[in-house]
Short mmCIF file of C-alpha atoms in Angstrom, two decimals:
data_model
loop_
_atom_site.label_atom_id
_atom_site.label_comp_id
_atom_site.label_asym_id
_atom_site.label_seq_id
_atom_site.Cartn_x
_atom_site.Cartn_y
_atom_site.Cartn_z
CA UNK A 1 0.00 0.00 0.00
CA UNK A 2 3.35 2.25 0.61
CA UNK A 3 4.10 1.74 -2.71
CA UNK A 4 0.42 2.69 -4.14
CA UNK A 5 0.43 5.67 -2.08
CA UNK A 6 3.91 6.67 -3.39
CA UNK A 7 2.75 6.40 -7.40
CA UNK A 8 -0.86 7.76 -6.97
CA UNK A 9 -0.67 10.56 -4.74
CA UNK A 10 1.96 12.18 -7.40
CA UNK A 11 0.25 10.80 -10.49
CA UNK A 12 -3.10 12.41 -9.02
CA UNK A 13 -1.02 15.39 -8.32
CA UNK A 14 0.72 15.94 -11.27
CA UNK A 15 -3.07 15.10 -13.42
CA UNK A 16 -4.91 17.32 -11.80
CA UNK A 17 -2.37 20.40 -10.77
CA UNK A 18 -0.09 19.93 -13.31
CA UNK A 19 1.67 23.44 -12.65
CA UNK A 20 1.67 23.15 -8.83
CA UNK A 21 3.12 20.18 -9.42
CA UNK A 22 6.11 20.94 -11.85
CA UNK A 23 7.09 23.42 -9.19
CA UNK A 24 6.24 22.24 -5.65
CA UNK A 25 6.99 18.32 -6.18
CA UNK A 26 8.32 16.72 -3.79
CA UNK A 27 7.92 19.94 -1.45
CA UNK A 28 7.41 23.72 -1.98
CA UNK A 29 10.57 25.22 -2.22
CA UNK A 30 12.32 21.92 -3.24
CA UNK A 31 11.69 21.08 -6.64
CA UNK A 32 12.56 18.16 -8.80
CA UNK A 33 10.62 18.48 -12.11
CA UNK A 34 11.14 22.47 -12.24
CA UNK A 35 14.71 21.42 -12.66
CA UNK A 36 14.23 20.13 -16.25
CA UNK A 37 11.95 22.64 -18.08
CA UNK A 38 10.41 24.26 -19.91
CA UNK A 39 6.83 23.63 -18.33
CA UNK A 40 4.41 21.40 -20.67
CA UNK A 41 1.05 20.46 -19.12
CA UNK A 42 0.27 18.03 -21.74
CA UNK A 43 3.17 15.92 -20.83
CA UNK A 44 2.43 16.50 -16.73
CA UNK A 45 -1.06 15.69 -17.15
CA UNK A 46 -0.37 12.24 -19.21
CA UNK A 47 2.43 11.71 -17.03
CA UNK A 48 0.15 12.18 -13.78
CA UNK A 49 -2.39 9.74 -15.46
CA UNK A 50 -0.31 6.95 -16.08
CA UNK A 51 1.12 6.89 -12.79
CA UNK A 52 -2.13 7.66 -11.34
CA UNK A 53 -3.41 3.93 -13.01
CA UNK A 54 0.04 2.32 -11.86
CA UNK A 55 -0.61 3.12 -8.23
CA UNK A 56 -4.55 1.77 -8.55
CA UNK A 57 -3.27 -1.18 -10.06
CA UNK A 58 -0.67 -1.58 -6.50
CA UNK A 59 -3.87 -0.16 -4.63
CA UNK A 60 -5.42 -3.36 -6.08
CA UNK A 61 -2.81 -5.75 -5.63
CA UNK A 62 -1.77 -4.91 -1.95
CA UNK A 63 -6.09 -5.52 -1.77
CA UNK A 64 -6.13 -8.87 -2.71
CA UNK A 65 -2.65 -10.28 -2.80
CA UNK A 66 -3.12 -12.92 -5.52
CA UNK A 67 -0.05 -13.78 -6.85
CA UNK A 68 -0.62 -13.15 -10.35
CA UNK A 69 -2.10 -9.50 -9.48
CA UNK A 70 1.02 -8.77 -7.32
CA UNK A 71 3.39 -10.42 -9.88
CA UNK A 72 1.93 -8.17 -12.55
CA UNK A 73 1.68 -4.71 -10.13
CA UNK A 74 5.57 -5.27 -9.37
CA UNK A 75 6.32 -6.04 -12.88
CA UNK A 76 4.94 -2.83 -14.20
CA UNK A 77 6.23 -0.99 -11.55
CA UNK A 78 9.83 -2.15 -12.17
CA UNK A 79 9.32 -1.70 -15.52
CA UNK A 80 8.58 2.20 -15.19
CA UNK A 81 10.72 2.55 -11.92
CA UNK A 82 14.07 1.18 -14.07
CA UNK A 83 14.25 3.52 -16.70
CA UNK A 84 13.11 6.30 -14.52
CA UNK A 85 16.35 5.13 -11.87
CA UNK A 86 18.39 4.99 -15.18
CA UNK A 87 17.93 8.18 -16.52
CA UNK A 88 18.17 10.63 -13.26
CA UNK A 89 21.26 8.61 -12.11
CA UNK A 90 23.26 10.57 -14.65
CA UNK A 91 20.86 13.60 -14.50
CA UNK A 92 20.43 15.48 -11.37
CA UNK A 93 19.91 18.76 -12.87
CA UNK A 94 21.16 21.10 -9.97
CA UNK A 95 20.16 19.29 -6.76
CA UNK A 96 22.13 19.57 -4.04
CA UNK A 97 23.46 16.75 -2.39
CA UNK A 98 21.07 16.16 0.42
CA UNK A 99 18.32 16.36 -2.51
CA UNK A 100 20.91 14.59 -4.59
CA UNK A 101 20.76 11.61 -1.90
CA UNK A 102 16.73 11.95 -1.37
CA UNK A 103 15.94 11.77 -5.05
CA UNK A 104 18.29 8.41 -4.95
CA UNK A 105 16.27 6.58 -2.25
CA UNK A 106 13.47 7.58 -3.99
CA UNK A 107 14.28 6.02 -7.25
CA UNK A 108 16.13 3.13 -6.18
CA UNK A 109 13.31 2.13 -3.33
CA UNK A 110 10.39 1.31 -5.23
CA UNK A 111 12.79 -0.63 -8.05
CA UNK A 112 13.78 -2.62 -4.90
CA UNK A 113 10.91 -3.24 -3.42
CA UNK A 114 9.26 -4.19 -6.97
CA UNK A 115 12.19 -6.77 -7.21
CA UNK A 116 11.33 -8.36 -3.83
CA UNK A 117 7.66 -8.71 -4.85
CA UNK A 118 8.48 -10.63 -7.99
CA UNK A 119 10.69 -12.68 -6.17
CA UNK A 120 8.29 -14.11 -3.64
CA UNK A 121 5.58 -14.71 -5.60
CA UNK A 122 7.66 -16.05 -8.66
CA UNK A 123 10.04 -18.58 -6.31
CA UNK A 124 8.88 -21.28 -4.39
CA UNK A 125 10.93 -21.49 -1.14
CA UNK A 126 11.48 -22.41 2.57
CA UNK A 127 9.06 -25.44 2.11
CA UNK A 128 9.00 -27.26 5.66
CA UNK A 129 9.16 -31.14 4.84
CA UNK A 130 6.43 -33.20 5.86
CA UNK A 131 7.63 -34.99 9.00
CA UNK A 132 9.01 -38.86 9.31
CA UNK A 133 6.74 -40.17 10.59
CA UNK A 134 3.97 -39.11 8.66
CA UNK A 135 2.39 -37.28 12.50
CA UNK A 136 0.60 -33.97 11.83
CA UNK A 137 -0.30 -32.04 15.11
CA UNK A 138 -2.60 -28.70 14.41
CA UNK A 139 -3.65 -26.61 17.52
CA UNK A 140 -7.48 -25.39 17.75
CA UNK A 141 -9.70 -23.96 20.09
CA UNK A 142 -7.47 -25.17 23.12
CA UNK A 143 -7.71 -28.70 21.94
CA UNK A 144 -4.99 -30.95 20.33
CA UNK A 145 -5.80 -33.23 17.17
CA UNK A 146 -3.56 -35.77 16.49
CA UNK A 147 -3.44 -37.44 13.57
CA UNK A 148 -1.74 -40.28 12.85
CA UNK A 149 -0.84 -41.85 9.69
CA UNK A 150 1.04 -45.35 10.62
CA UNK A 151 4.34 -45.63 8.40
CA UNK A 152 4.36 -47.39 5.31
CA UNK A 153 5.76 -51.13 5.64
CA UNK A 154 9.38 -51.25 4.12
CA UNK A 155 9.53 -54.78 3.23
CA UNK A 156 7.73 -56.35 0.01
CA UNK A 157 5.92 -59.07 2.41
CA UNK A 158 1.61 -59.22 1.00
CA UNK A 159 -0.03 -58.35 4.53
CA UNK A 160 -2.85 -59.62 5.64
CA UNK A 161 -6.32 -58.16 4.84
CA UNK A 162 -7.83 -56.36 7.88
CA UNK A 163 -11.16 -55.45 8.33
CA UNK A 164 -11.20 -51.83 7.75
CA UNK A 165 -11.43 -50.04 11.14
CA UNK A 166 -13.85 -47.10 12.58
CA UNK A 167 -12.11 -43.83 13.63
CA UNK A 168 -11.04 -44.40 17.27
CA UNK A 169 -11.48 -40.91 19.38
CA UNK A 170 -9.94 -40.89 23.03
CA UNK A 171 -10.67 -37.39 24.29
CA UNK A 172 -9.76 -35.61 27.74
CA UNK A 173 -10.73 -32.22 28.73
CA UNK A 174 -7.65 -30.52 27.30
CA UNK A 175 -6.49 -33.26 24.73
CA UNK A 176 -8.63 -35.30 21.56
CA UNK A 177 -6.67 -37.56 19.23
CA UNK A 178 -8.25 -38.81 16.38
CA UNK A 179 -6.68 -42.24 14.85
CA UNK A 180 -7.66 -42.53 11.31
CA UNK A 181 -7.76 -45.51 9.25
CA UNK A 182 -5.88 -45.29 6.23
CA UNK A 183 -8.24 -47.15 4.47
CA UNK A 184 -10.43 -43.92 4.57
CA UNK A 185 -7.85 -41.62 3.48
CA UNK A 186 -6.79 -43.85 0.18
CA UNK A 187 -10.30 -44.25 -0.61
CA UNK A 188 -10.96 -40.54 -1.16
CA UNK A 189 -7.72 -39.56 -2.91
CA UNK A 190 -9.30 -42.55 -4.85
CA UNK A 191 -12.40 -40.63 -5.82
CA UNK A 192 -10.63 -37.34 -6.39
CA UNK A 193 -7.95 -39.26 -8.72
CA UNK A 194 -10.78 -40.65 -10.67
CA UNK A 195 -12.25 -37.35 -10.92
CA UNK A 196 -9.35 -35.83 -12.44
CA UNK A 197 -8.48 -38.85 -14.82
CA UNK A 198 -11.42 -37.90 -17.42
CA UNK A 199 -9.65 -40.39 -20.15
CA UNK A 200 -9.74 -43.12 -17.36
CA UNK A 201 -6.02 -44.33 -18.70
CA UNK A 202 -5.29 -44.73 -15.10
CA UNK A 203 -2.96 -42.08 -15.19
CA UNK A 204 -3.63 -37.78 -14.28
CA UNK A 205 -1.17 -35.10 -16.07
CA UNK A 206 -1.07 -31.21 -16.64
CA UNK A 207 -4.05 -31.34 -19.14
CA UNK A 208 -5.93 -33.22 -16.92
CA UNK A 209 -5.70 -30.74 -14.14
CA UNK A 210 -7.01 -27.86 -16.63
CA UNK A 211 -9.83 -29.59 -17.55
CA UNK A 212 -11.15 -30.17 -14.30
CA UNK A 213 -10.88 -26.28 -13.19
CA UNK A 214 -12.32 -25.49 -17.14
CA UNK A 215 -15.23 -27.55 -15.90
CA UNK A 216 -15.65 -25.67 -12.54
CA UNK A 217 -15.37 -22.64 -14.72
CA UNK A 218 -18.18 -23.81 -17.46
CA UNK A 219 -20.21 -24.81 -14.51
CA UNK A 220 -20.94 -21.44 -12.86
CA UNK A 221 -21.00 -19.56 -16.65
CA UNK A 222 -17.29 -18.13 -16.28
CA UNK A 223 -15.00 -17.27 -18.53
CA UNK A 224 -11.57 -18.79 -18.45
CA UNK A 225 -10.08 -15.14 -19.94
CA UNK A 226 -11.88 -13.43 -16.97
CA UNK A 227 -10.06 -12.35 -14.17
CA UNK A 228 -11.84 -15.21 -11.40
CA UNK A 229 -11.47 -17.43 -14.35
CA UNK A 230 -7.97 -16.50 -14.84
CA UNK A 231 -7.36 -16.82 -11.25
CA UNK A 232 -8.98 -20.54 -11.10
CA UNK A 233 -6.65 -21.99 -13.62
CA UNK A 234 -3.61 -20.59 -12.01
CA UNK A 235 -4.37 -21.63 -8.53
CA UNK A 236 -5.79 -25.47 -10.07
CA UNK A 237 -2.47 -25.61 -12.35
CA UNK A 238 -0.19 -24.36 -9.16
CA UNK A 239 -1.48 -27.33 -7.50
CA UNK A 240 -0.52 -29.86 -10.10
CA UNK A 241 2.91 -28.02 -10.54
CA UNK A 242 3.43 -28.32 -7.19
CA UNK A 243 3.23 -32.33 -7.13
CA UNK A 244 4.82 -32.53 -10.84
CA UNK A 245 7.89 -30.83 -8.99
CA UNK A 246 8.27 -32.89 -5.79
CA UNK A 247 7.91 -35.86 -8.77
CA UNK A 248 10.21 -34.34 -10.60
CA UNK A 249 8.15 -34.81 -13.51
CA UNK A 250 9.03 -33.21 -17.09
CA UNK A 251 6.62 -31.07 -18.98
CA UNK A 252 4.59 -33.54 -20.15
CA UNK A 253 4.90 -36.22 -17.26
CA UNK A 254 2.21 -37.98 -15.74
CA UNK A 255 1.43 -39.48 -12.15
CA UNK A 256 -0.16 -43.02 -12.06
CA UNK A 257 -2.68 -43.68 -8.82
CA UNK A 258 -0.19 -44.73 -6.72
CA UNK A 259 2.31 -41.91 -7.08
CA UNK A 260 -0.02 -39.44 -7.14
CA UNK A 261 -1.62 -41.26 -3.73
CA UNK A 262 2.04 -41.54 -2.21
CA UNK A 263 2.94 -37.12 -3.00
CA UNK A 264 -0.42 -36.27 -1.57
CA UNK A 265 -0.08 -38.47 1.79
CA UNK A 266 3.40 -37.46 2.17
CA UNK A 267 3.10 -33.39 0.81
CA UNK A 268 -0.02 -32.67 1.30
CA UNK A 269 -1.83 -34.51 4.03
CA UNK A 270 0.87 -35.93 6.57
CA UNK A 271 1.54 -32.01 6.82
CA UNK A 272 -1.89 -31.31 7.69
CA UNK A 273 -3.24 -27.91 7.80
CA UNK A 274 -0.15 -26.56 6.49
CA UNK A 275 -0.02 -28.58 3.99
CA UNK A 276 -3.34 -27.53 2.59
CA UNK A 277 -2.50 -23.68 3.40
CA UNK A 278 0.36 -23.76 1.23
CA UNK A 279 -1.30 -26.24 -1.76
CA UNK A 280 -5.34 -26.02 -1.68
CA UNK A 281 -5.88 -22.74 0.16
CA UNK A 282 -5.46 -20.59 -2.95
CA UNK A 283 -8.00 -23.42 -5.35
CA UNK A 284 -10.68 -22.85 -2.61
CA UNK A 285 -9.75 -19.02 -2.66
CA UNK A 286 -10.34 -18.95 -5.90
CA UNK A 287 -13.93 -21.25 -6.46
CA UNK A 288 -14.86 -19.37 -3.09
CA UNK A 289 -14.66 -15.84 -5.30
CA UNK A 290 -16.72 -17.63 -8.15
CA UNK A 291 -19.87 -18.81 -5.85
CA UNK A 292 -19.82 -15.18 -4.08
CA UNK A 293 -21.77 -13.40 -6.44
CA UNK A 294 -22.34 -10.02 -3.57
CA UNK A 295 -18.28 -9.58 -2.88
CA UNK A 296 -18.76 -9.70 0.53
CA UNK A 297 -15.84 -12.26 0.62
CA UNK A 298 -17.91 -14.88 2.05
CA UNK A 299 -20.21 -17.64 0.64
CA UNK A 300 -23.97 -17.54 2.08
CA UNK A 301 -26.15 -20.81 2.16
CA UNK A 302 -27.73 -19.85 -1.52
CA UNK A 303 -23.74 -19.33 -2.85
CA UNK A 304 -22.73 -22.42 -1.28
CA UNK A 305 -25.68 -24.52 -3.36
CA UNK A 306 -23.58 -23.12 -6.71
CA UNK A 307 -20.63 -25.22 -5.04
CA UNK A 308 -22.09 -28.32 -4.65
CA UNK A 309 -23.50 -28.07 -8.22
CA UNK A 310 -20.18 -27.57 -9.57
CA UNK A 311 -19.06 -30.92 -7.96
CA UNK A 312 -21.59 -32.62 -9.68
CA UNK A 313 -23.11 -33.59 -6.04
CA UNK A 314 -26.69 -33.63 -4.99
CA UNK A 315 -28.00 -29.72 -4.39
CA UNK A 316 -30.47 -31.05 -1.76
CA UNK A 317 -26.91 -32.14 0.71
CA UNK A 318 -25.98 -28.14 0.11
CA UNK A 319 -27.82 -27.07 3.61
CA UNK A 320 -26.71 -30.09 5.77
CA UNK A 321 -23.19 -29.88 4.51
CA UNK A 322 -23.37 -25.89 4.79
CA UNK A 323 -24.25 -26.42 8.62
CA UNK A 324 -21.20 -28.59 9.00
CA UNK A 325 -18.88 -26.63 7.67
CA UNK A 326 -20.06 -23.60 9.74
CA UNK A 327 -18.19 -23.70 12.65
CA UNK A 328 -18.97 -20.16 13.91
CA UNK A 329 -22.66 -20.99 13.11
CA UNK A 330 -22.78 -17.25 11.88
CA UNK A 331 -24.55 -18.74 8.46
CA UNK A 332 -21.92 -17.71 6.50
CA UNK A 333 -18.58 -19.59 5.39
CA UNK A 334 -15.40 -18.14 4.81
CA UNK A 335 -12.19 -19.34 3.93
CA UNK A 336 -10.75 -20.23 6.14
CA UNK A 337 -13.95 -23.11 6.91
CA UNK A 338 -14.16 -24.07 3.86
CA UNK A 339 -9.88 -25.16 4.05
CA UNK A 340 -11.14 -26.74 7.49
CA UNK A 341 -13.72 -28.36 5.67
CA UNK A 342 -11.38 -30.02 2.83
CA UNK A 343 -8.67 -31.01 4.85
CA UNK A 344 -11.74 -32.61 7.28
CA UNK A 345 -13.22 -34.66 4.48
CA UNK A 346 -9.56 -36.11 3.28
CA UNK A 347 -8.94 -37.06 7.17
CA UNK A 348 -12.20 -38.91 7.57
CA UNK A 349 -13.70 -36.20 10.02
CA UNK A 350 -16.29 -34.64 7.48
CA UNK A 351 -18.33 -36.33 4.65
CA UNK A 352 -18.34 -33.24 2.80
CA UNK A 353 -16.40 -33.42 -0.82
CA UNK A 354 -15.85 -29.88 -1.44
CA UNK A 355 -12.28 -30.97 -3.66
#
């Protein structure tokens, strides 16, 4: 927002008091643009407009972070902050040097801070690796879930079948732990891997992946060129980059069941709700913004029923599943449920398939 403030307060300067502005910018008695004349309000005026738009478009972005709105803010910003830096390094007209060394921070700042922005949203660092044994701990509402995921058996020996087993819940009055059969957790990646492989070869790749969120899309009437369209793909297609990379897969690789069941155990789920912050949040971020048709940021109980119809599941489950999702019971669900909800349904503690 610094940087927003720091294009469009000048660029709404400099469009609609172009003359004030050639010579009272940065501060009356100090100016920078009165340096280079002659005076030419066409040019201050276009100038102040441009910038004007390049500091809505950071307004925007520092709004709602999504990484391809802040990748494109910082990029335009660097690309008008360069040349600017460029060109006044040699020319200082006849500053002095303590308005020599202010005009420098000034030009070199936002090209900095534009770099770091690119940076973070264009790398993918400082993952935290899902832990040995597969244990995921997350803290809420004063109680401890535990979940554990037994290790996977490192000899090649057939075991023997069991009889599939109930969730066991011990529970105290500070501590519940919730033991999970894996026989649940399998199952549904089983469904969702079946969702996803539309040519039923058995095996899921990129194409597959776009598909799917083109579906979603077609289902609630969006574009794909739209901006929430736009957003969709990116967030559906970060997901499968994500799990191409830890395979290490090329560009036109492809995950069979088991791998893809093995990378979202191990990345995904044994990392619990981390594990879906980093990798599903911004998918559900992004349907979320399609089924909230009043931008309030939330999805109400008639939203929600758009949802369900995009999973292809029965509208008449959308209230019942709406109420168990709700864990504020304030009849609305935000983000933040609805990630509670998902990661819920692939641990076996909600029947809700939401993705």
């Amino acid at each position: 927002m610094v940087l927003a403030l720091g294009e469009g307060v000048p660029g709404a300067w400099a469009l609609l008091l172009p003359r004030g502005f050639y010579a009272a910018f940065p501060l009356p008695g100090h100016p920078w643009v009165a340096l280079f004349p002659p005076y030419n309000e066409h040019l201050l005026r276009d100038f102040g407009a441009a910038v004007l738009g390049l500091g809505v478009v950071l307004g925007w972005a520092a709004c709602v972070p999504r990484p391809w709105l802040v990748r494109a803010a910082a990029a335009g910003l660097l690309a008008f902050s360069a040349p600017h830096l460029l060109f006044h390094s040699a020319h200082f007209g006849r500053s002095s040097g303590a308005e020599v060394f202010a005009q420098a921070v000034s030009l070199v700042l936002p090209c900095v801070l534009a770099g770091i922005a690119l940076a973070a949203t264009v790398t993918r660092g400082g993952r935290t690796p899902p832990p040995a044994d597969g244990r995921t701990t997350a803290l809420r509402t004063g109680l401890h879930t535990v979940i554990h995921t037994p290790r996977q058996r490192q000899d090649s020996r057939p075991e023997t079948p069991r009889t599939p087993r109930t969730p066991e819940i011990r529970q105290n009055p500070t501590e519940r732990e919730f033991t999970m059969s894996p026989t649940v957790q399998e199952e549904r990646l089983q469904r969702r891997f079946e969702l996803w492989d539309r040519d039923g070869d058995g095996r899921i790749d990129r194409g597959d992946w776009e598909h799917e969120a083109r579906r979603i899309l077609a289902s609630f009437d969006e574009s794909p060129t739209s901006d929430k369209g736009q957003a969709l793909l990116e967030a559906y297609l970060g997901m499968w980059n994500y799990l191409a990379g830890q395979a290490q897969l090329g560009p036109n690789g492809s995950l069979d069941r088991q791998k893809f069941q093995d990378l979202a155990d191990r990345q995904i789920l044994a990392r619990g709700r981390t594990g879906f912050d980093e990798v599903v949040r911004p998918t559900i971020a992004s349907i979320l913004d399609l089924c909230d048709k009043d931008g309030d940021g939330q999805v109400s109980p008639k939203e929600f029923k758009l949802w369900i119809k995009s999973t292809g599941a029965d509208e008449s489950t959308a209230d019942t599943a709406f109420r168990a999702i709700d864990a504020d019971n304030d009849g609305q669900l935000s983000v933040e449920e609805l990630v509670q909800a998902v990661h819920k349904y692939h641990t076996g503690e909600l029947d809700v398939a939401l993705l």
